Coordinates of C-alpha atoms (C1' of nucleotides) in Angstrom, one line a residue:
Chain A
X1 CA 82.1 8.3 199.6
X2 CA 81.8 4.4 200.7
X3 CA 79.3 3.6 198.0
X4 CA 81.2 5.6 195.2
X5 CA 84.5 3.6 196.5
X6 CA 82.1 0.1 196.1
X7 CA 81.1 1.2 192.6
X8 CA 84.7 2.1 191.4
X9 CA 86.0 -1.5 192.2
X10 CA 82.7 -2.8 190.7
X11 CA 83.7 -1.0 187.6
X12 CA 87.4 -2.1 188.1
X13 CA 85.8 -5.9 188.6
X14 CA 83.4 -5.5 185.7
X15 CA 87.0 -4.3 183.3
X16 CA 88.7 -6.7 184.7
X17 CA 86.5 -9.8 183.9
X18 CA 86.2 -10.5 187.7
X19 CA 83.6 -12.1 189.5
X20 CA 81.4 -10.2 192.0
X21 CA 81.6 -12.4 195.2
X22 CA 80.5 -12.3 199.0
X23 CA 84.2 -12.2 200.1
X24 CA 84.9 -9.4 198.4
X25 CA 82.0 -7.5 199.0
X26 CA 82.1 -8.6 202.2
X27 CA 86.2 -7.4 202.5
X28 CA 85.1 -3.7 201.0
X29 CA 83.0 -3.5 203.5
X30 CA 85.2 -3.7 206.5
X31 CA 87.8 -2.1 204.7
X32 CA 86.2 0.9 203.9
X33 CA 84.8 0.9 207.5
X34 CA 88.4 1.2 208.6
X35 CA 90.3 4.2 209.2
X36 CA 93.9 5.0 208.6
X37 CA 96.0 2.3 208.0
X38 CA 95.2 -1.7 208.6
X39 CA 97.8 -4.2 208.6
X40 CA 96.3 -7.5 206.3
X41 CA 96.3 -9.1 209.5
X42 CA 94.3 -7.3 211.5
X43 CA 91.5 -6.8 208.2
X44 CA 91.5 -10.3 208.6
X45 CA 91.1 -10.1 212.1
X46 CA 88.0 -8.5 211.7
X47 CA 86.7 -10.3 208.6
X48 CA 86.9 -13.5 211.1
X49 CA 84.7 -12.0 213.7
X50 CA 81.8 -11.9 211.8
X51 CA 82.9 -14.4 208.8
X52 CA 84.6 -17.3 210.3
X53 CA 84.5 -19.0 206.8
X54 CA 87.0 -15.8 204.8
X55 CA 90.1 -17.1 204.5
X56 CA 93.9 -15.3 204.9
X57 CA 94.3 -16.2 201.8
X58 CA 91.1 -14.2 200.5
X59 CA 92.1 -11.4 202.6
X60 CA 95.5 -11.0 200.8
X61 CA 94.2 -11.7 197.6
X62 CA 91.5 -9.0 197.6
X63 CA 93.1 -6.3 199.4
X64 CA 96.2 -6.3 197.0
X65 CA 92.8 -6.2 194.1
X66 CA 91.8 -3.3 195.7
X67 CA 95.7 -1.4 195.6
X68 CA 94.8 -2.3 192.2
X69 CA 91.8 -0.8 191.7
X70 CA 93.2 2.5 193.2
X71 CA 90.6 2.1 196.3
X72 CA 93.6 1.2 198.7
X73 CA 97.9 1.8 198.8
X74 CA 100.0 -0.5 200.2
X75 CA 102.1 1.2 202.8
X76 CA 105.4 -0.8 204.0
X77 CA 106.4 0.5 207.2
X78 CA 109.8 -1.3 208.9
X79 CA 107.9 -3.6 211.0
X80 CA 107.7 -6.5 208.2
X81 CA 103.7 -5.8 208.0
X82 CA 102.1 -4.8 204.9
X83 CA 99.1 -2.2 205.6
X84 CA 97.1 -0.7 203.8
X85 CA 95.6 3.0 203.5
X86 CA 92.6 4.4 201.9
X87 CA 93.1 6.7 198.2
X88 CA 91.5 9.5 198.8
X89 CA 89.7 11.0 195.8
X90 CA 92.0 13.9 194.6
X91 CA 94.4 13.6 197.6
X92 CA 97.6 14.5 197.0
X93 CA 99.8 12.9 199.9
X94 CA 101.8 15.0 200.7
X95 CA 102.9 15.2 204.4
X96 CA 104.9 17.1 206.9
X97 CA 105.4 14.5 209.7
X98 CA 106.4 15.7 213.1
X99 CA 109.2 12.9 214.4
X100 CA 108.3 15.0 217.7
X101 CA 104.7 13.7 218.6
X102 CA 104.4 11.7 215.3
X103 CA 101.5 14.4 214.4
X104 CA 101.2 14.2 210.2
X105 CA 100.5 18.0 208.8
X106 CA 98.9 17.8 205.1
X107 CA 99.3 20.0 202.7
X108 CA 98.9 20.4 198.9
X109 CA 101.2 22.1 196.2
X110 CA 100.5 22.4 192.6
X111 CA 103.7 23.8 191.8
X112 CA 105.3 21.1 193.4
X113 CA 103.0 18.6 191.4
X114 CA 103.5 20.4 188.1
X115 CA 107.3 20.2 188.8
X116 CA 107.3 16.9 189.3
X117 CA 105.2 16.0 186.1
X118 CA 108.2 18.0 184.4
X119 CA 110.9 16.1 185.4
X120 CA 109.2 12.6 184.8
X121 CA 108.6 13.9 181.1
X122 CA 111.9 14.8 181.0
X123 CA 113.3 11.1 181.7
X124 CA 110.7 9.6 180.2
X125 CA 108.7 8.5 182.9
X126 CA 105.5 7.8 183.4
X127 CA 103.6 9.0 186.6
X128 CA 101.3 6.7 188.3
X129 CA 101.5 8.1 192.1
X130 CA 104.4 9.6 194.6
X131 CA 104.7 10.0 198.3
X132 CA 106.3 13.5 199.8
X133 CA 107.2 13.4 203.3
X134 CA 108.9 16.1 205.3
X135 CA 110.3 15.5 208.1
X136 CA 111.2 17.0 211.2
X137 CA 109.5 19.2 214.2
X138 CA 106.0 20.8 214.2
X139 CA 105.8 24.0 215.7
X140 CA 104.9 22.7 219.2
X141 CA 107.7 20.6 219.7
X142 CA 110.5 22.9 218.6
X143 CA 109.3 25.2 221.1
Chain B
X1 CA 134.4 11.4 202.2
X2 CA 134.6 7.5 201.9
X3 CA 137.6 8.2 205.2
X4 CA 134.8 10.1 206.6
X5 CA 132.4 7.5 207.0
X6 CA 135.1 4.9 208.2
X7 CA 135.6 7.3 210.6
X8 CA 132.1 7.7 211.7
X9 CA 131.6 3.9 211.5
X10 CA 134.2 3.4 214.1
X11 CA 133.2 6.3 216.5
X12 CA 129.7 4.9 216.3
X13 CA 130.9 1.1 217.1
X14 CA 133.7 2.5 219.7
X15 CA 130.7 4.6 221.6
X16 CA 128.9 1.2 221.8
X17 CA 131.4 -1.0 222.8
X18 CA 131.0 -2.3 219.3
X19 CA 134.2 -4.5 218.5
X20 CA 136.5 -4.4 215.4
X21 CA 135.7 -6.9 213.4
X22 CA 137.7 -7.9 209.9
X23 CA 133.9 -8.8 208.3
X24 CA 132.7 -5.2 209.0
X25 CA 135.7 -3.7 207.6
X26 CA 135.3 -5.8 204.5
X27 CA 131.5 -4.8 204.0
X28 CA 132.1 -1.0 205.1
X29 CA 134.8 -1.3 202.7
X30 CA 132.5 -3.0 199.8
X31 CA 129.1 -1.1 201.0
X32 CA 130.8 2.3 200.4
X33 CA 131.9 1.2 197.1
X34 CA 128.4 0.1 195.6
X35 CA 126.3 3.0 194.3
X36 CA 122.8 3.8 195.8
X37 CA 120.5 1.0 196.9
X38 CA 121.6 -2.4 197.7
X39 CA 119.8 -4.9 198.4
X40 CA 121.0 -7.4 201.2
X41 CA 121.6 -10.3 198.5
X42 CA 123.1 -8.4 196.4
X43 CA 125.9 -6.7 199.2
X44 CA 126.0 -10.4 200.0
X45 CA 126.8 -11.5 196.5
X46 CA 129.7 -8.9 196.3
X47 CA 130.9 -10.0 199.7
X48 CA 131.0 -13.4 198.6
X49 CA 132.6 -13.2 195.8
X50 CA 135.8 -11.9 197.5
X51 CA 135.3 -13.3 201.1
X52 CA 133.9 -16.5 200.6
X53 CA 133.9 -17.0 204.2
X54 CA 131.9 -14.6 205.3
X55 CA 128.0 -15.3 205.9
X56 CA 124.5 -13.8 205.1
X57 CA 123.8 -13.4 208.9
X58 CA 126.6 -11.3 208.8
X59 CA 126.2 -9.1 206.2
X60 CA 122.3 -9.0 207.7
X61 CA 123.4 -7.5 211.0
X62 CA 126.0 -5.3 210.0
X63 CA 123.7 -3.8 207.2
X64 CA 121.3 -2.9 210.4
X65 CA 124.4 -1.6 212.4
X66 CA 125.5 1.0 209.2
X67 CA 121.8 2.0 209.4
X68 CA 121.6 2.5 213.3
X69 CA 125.0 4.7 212.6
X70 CA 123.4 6.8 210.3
X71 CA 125.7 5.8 207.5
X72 CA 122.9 3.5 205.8
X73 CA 119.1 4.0 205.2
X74 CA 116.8 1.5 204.7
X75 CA 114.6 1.5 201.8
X76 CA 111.7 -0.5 201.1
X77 CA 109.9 -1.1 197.9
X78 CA 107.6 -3.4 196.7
X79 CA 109.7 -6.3 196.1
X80 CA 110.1 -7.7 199.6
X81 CA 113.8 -7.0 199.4
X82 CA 115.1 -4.6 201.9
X83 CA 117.2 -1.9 200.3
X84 CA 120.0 -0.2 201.9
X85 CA 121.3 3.4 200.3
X86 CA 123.9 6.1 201.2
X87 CA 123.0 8.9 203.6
X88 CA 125.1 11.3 202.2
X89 CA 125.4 14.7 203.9
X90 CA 123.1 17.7 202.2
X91 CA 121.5 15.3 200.2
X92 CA 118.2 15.9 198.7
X93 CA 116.8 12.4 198.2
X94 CA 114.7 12.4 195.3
X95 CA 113.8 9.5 193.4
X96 CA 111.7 8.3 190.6
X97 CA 110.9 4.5 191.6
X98 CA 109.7 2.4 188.6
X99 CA 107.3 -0.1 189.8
X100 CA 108.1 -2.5 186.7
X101 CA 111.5 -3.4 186.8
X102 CA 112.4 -1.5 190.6
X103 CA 115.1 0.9 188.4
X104 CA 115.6 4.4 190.7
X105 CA 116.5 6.9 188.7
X106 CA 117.6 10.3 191.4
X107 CA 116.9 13.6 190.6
X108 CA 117.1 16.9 192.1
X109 CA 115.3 20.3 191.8
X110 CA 115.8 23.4 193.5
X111 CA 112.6 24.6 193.2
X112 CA 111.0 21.6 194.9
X113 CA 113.3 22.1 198.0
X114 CA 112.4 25.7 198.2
X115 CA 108.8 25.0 197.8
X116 CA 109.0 22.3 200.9
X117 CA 110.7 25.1 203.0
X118 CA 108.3 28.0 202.2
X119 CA 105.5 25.4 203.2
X120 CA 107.4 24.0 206.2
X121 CA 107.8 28.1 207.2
X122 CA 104.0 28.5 206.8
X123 CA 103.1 26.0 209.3
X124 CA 105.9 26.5 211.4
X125 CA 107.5 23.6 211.1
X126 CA 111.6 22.8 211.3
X127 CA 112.5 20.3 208.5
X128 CA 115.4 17.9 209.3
X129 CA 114.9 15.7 206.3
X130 CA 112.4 14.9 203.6
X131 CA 111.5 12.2 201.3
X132 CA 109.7 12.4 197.8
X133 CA 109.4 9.3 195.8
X134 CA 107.5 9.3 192.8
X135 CA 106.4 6.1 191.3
X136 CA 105.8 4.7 187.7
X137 CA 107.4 3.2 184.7
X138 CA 110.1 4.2 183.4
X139 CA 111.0 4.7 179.8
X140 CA 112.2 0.9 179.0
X141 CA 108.8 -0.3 181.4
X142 CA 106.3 1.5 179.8
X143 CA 107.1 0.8 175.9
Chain C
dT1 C1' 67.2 -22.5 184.4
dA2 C1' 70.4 -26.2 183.9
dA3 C1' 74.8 -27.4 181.9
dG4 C1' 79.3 -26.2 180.9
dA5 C1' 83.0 -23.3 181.5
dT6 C1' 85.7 -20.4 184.2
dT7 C1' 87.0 -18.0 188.2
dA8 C1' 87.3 -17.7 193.3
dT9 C1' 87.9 -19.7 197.6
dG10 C1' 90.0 -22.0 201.7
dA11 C1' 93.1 -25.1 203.9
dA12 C1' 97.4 -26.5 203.7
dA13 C1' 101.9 -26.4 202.0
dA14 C1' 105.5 -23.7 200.0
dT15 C1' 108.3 -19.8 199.7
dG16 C1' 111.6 -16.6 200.9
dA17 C1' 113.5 -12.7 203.5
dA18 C1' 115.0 -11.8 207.9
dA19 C1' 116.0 -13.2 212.7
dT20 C1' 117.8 -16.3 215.9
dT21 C1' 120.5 -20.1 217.9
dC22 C1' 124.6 -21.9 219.4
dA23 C1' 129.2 -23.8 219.3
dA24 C1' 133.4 -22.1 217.7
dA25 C1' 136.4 -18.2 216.7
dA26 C1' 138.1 -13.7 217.3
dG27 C1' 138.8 -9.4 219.9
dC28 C1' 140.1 -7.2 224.0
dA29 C1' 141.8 -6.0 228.6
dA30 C1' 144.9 -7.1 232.1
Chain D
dT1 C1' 149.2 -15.6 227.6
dT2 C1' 144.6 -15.9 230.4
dG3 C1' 140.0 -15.3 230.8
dC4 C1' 136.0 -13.0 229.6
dT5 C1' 132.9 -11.1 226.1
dT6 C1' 131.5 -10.3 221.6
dT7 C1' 131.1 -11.9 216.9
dT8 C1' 130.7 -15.1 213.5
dG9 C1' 128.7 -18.7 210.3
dA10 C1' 125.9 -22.6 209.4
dA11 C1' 121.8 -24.2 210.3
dT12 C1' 117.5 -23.6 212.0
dT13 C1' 113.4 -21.0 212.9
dT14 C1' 110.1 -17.5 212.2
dC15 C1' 106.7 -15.3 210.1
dA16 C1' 104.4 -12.7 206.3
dT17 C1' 103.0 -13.7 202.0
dT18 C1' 102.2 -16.6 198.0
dT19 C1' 101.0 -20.7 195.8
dT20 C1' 98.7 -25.0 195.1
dC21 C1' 94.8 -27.7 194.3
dA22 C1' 90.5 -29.6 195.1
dT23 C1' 86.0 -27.8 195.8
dA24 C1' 82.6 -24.3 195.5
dA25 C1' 80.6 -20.3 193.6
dT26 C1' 79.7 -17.4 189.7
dC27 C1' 78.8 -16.4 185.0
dT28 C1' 77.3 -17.6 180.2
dT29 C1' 74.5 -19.3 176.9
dA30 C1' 71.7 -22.5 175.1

DNA sequence: TAAGATTATGAAAATGAAATTCAAAAGCAA
DNA sequence: TTGCTTTTGAATTTCATTTTCATAATCTTA
């Protein structure tokens, strides 16, 4: 999974006219050995432990490359932090969140998908990813 | 319903010792008048333009005050610009976000929300709200 | 493989949204 | 009113992110 994730931004680099570089390679690395979500800050927290020499500037740079290659979302949560998560490879994101314990429930619905798919054709809209959270209690904590 | 939410407004400041002010009457006032999604600047703008006087720290805090009386939700895109919309009672809360030119077009389907409860049911969970956001370009973005 | 061209990098500076400060003003209770 | 507290607005500060620009690294092609 890591070294099909390296070889889809290498294909995204190579389209892209981009360079192939230590930082970056360097920055998929650590990302990818990341779980969750990682604020910029603390990716670059860890870049700096083992590569003094990467800069913020790098880290911002290459993470928002990878959002773009599709290896990585940007997530904006209400604390003024960017983070960002990994794409999963057919995920579909779709959550029940528990605001009880915070616990996140996935699930998957086609016709939900398909749905969705009709109503962007039907304004015209073109698709390119979506977020469904539900909210509420899981079954533990509305017992 | 406008009356309503005055209403709540001033139970919400009254329970917190919250005084009257003549600034968060004015931006109650204009806030319920906008239509979905504000943006700070732009309740700002509107404030201005009518109450010179009043200032953007102002409109700042109360903006956070609507949100913590459950009158206002924030919303945040990808622009760095925090969004504030209408919690409106029942509502479903749908959007298709274009990522080129930040338009939000709402929708709603039926069939979706019945879908999200059958789920919720199979994993025993108790929705209290939900969230579904799909992202793209819209008709104008993508031609 | 060296030269030339272009892209990437890092440090520092700039930006910009949001929060904070603080003196003055306004609300409130008695 | 009086006195106390909260709120306000202008200015300042903060802090994440972006940009700038000189230098360095990468790529191309001769």
């Amino acid at each position: 999974m890591i070294l099909e994730k390296k070889k889809a931004f290498s294909e995204f680099a190579a389209n892209k006219g981009l360079r192939s570089t230590r930082q970056r390679d360097i920055i998929l690395d650590i990302f990818l050995s990341t779980h969750q979500h990682v604020s910029v800050e603390e990716l670059y927290l860890k870049v700096k432990a083992s590569h003094p020499g990467i800069g913020h500037a790098t880290v911002y740079r290459t993470l928002k490359l990878f959002a773009e290659a599709g290896l990585a979302r940007e997530i904006l949560l209400h604390d003024g932090q960017t983070r960002y998560e990994h794409v999963l490879a057919g995920e579909h994101h779709d959550h029940l969140v528990c605001t009880g314990c915070n616990a996140i429930i996935e699930f998957e619905d086609e016709t939900i998908e398909k749905l969705q798919k009709e109503i962007a054709l039907r304004h015209g809209f073109l698709i390119r990813s979506h977020k469904l959270e539900i909210y509420g209690l899981c079954a533990c904590c509305r017992s």
